[in-house]
Short mmCIF file of C-alpha atoms in Angstrom, two decimals:
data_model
loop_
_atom_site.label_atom_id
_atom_site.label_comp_id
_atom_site.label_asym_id
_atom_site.label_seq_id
_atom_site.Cartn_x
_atom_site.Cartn_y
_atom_site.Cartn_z
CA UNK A 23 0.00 0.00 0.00
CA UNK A 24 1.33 3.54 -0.73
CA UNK A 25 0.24 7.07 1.88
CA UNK A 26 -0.69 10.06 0.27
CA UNK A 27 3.52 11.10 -0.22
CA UNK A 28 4.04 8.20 -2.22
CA UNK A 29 5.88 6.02 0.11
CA UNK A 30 5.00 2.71 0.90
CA UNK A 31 2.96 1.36 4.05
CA UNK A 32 3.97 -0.98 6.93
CA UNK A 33 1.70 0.59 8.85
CA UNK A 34 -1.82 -1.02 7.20
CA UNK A 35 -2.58 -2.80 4.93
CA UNK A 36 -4.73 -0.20 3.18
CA UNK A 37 -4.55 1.51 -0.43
CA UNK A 38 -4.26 4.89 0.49
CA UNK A 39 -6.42 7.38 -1.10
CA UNK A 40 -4.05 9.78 -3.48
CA UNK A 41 -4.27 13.13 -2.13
CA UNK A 42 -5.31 14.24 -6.08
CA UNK A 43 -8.83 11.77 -5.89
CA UNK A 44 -11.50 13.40 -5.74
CA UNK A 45 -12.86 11.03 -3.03
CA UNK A 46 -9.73 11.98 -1.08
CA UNK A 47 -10.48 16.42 -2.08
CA UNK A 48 -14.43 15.41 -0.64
CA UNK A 49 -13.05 13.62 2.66
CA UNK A 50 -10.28 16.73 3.48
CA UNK A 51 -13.70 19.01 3.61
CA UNK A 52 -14.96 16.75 6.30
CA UNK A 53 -11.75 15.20 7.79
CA UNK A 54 -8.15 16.27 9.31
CA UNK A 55 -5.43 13.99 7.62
CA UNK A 56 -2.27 12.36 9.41
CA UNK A 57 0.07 13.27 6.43
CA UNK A 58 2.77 10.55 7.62
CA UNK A 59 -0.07 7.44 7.20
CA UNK A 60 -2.60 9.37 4.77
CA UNK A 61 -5.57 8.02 6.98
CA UNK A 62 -8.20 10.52 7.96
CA UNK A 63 -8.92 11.00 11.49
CA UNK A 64 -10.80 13.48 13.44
CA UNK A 65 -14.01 13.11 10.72
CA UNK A 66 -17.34 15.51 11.75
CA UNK A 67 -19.76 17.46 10.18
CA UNK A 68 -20.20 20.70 12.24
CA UNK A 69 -19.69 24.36 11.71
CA UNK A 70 -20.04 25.38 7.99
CA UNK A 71 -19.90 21.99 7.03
CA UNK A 72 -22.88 20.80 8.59
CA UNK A 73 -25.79 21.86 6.24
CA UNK A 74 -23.75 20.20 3.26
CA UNK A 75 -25.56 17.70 4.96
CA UNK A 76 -29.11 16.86 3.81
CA UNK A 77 -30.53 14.94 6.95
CA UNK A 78 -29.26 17.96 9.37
CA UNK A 79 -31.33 20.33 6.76
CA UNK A 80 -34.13 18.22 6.97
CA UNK A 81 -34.25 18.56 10.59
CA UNK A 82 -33.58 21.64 11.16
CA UNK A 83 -34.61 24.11 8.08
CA UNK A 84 -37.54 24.78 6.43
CA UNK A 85 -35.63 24.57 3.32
CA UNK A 86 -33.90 21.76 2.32
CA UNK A 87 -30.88 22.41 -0.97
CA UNK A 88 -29.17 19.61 -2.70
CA UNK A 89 -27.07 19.18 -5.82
CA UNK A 90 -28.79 17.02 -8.00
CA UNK A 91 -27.50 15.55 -11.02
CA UNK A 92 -28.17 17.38 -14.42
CA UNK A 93 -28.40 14.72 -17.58
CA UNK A 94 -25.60 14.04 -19.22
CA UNK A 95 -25.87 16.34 -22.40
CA UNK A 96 -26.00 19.78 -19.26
CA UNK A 97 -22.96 18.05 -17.61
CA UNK A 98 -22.30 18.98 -13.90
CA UNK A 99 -24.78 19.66 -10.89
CA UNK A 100 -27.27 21.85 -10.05
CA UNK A 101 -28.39 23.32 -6.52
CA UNK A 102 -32.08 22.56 -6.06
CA UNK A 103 -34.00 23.88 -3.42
CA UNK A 104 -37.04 21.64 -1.70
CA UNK A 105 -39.89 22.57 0.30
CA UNK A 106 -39.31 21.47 3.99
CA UNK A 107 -41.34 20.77 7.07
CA UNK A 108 -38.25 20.66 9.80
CA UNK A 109 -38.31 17.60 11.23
CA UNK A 110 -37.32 19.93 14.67
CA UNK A 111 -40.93 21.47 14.35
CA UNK A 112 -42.79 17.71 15.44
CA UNK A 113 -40.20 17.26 18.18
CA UNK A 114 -37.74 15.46 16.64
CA UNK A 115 -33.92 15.64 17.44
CA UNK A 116 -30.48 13.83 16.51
CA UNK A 117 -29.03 12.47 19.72
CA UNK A 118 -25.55 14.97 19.56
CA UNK A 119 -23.68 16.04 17.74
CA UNK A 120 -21.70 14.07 14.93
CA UNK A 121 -18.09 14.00 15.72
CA UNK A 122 -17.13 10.71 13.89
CA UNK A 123 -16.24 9.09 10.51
CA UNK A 124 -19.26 8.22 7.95
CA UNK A 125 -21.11 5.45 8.67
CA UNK A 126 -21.28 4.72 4.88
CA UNK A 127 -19.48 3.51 2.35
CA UNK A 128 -17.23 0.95 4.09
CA UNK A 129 -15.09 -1.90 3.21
CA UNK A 130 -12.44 -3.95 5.68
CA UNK A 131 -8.83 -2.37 4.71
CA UNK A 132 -7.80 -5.70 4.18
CA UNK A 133 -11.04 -6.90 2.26
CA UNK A 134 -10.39 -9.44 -1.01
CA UNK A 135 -12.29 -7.22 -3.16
CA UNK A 136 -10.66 -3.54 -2.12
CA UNK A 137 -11.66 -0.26 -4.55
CA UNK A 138 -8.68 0.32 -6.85
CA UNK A 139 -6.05 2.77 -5.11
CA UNK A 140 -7.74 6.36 -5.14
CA UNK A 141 -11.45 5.08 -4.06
CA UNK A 142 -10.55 4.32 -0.68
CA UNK A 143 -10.05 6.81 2.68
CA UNK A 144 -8.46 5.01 5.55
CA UNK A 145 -9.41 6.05 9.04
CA UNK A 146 -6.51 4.36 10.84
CA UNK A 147 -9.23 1.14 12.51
CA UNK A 148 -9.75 -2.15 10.06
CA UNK A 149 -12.56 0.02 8.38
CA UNK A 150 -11.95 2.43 5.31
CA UNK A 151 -14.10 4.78 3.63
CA UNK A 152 -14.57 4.01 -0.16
CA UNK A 153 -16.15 4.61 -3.22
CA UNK A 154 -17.10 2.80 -6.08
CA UNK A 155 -16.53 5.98 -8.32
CA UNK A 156 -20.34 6.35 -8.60
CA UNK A 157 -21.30 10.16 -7.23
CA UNK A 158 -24.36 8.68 -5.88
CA UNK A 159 -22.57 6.17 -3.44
CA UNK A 160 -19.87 8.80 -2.05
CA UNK A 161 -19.11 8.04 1.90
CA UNK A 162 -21.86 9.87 4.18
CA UNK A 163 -23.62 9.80 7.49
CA UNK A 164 -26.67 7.99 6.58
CA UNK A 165 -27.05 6.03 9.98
CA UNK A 166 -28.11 8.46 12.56
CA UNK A 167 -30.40 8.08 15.49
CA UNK A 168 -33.35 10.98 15.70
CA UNK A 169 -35.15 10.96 19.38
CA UNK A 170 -38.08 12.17 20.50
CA UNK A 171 -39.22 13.29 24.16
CA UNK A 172 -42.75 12.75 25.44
CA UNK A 173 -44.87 13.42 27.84
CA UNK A 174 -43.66 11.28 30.49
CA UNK A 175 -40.08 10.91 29.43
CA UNK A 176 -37.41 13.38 28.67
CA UNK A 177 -34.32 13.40 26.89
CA UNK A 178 -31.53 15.20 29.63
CA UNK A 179 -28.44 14.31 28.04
CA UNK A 180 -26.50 12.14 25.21
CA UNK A 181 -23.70 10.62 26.93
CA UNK A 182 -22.42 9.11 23.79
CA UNK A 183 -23.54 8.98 20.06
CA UNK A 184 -20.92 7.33 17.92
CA UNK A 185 -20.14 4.92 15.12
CA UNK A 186 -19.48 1.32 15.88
CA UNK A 187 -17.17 -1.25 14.40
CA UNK A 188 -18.05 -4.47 14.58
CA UNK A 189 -15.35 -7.03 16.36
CA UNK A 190 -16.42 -9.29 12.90
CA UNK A 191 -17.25 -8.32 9.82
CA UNK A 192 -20.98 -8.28 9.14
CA UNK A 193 -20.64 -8.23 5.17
CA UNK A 194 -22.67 -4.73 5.02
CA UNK A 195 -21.12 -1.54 3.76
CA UNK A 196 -22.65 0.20 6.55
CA UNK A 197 -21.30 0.66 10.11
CA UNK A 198 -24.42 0.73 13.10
CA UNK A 199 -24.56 4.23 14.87
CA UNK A 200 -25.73 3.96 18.45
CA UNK A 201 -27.01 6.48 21.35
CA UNK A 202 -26.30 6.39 24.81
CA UNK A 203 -28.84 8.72 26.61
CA UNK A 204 -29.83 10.06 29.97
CA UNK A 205 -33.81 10.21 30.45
CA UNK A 206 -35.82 11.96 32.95
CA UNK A 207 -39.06 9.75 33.52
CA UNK A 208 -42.09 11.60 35.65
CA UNK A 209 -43.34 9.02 38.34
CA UNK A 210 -40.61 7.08 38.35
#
């Protein structure tokens, strides 16, 4: 395997993505890089990168805009702006903030059938981002958990909302995203 300078590996057993890919341009928007390995690390969506996300738009705007593919003949992408109800307004909520990788598109590092070098961002654990070179199947955070108080219970505080790697592989190309949270229950 080769890191983002062009040197070889020991480290993992991952094909580095090449720091000219543009899966590897879409990943530095998102994610800090450790220049020595080439793996990503420190992977969130917050600040101005947040609303690049759909799902945070969708539960917090009124407006939702997304790039959608023109046809072939127009070339390129144009932003399209949807009618929202905010998901926020019928008590909805994601459990925290999301301060880890994508939970989607994953392979093993190791795995028989790895993307060819350039379609894969390693995160320094047995799990890499990757790509199959298809814009609709870029890496993403499409496993979140959305909560809801009621009544009787209510939601004080997430003490942890994270991605999980399996200790075996599972033979998905999605990781499970799990909440831990604190609840305040009335007559309890």
């Amino acid at each position: 395997s080769v890191d983002i300078g062009g040197q070889p590996s020991e480290k993992s057993g991952c094909s580095y993505t090449v720091a000219t890919s543009k899966l590897y341009q879409m990943a530095s928007t998102f994610c800090t890089f450790n220049e020595a390995w080439g793996m990503a690390k420190d992977c969130k969506l917050d600040g101005p990168t947040l609303y690049y996300d759909e799902l945070a738009q969708i539960i917090e705007n009124d407006k939702v805009y997304c790039y959608e593919e023109e046809t072939e003949k127009a070339g390129g992408h144009t932003l399209v702006e949807y009618d929202n109800a905010a998901v926020s307004s019928f008590g909805w909520k994601e459990a925290g903030p999301v301060n880890f990788a994508p939970s989607y598109k994953v392979t093993l590092e190791n795995a028989k059938k790895a993307p060819p070098q350039g379609f894969q961002v390693c995160t320094g654990t047995k799990y890499c981002l990757s790509s199959n070179n298809e814009p609709k199947h870029n890496f993403a955070w499409t496993d979140r958990v959305l909560m809801k108080g009621s009544p009787k219970a209510t939601i004080t505080q997430t003490e942890d909302y994270s991605r999980r790697e399996p200790a075996t592989h599972f033979n998905s190309d999605h990781l499970p995203v799990t909440a831990i949270v604190d609840l305040s229950v009335q007559g309890q």
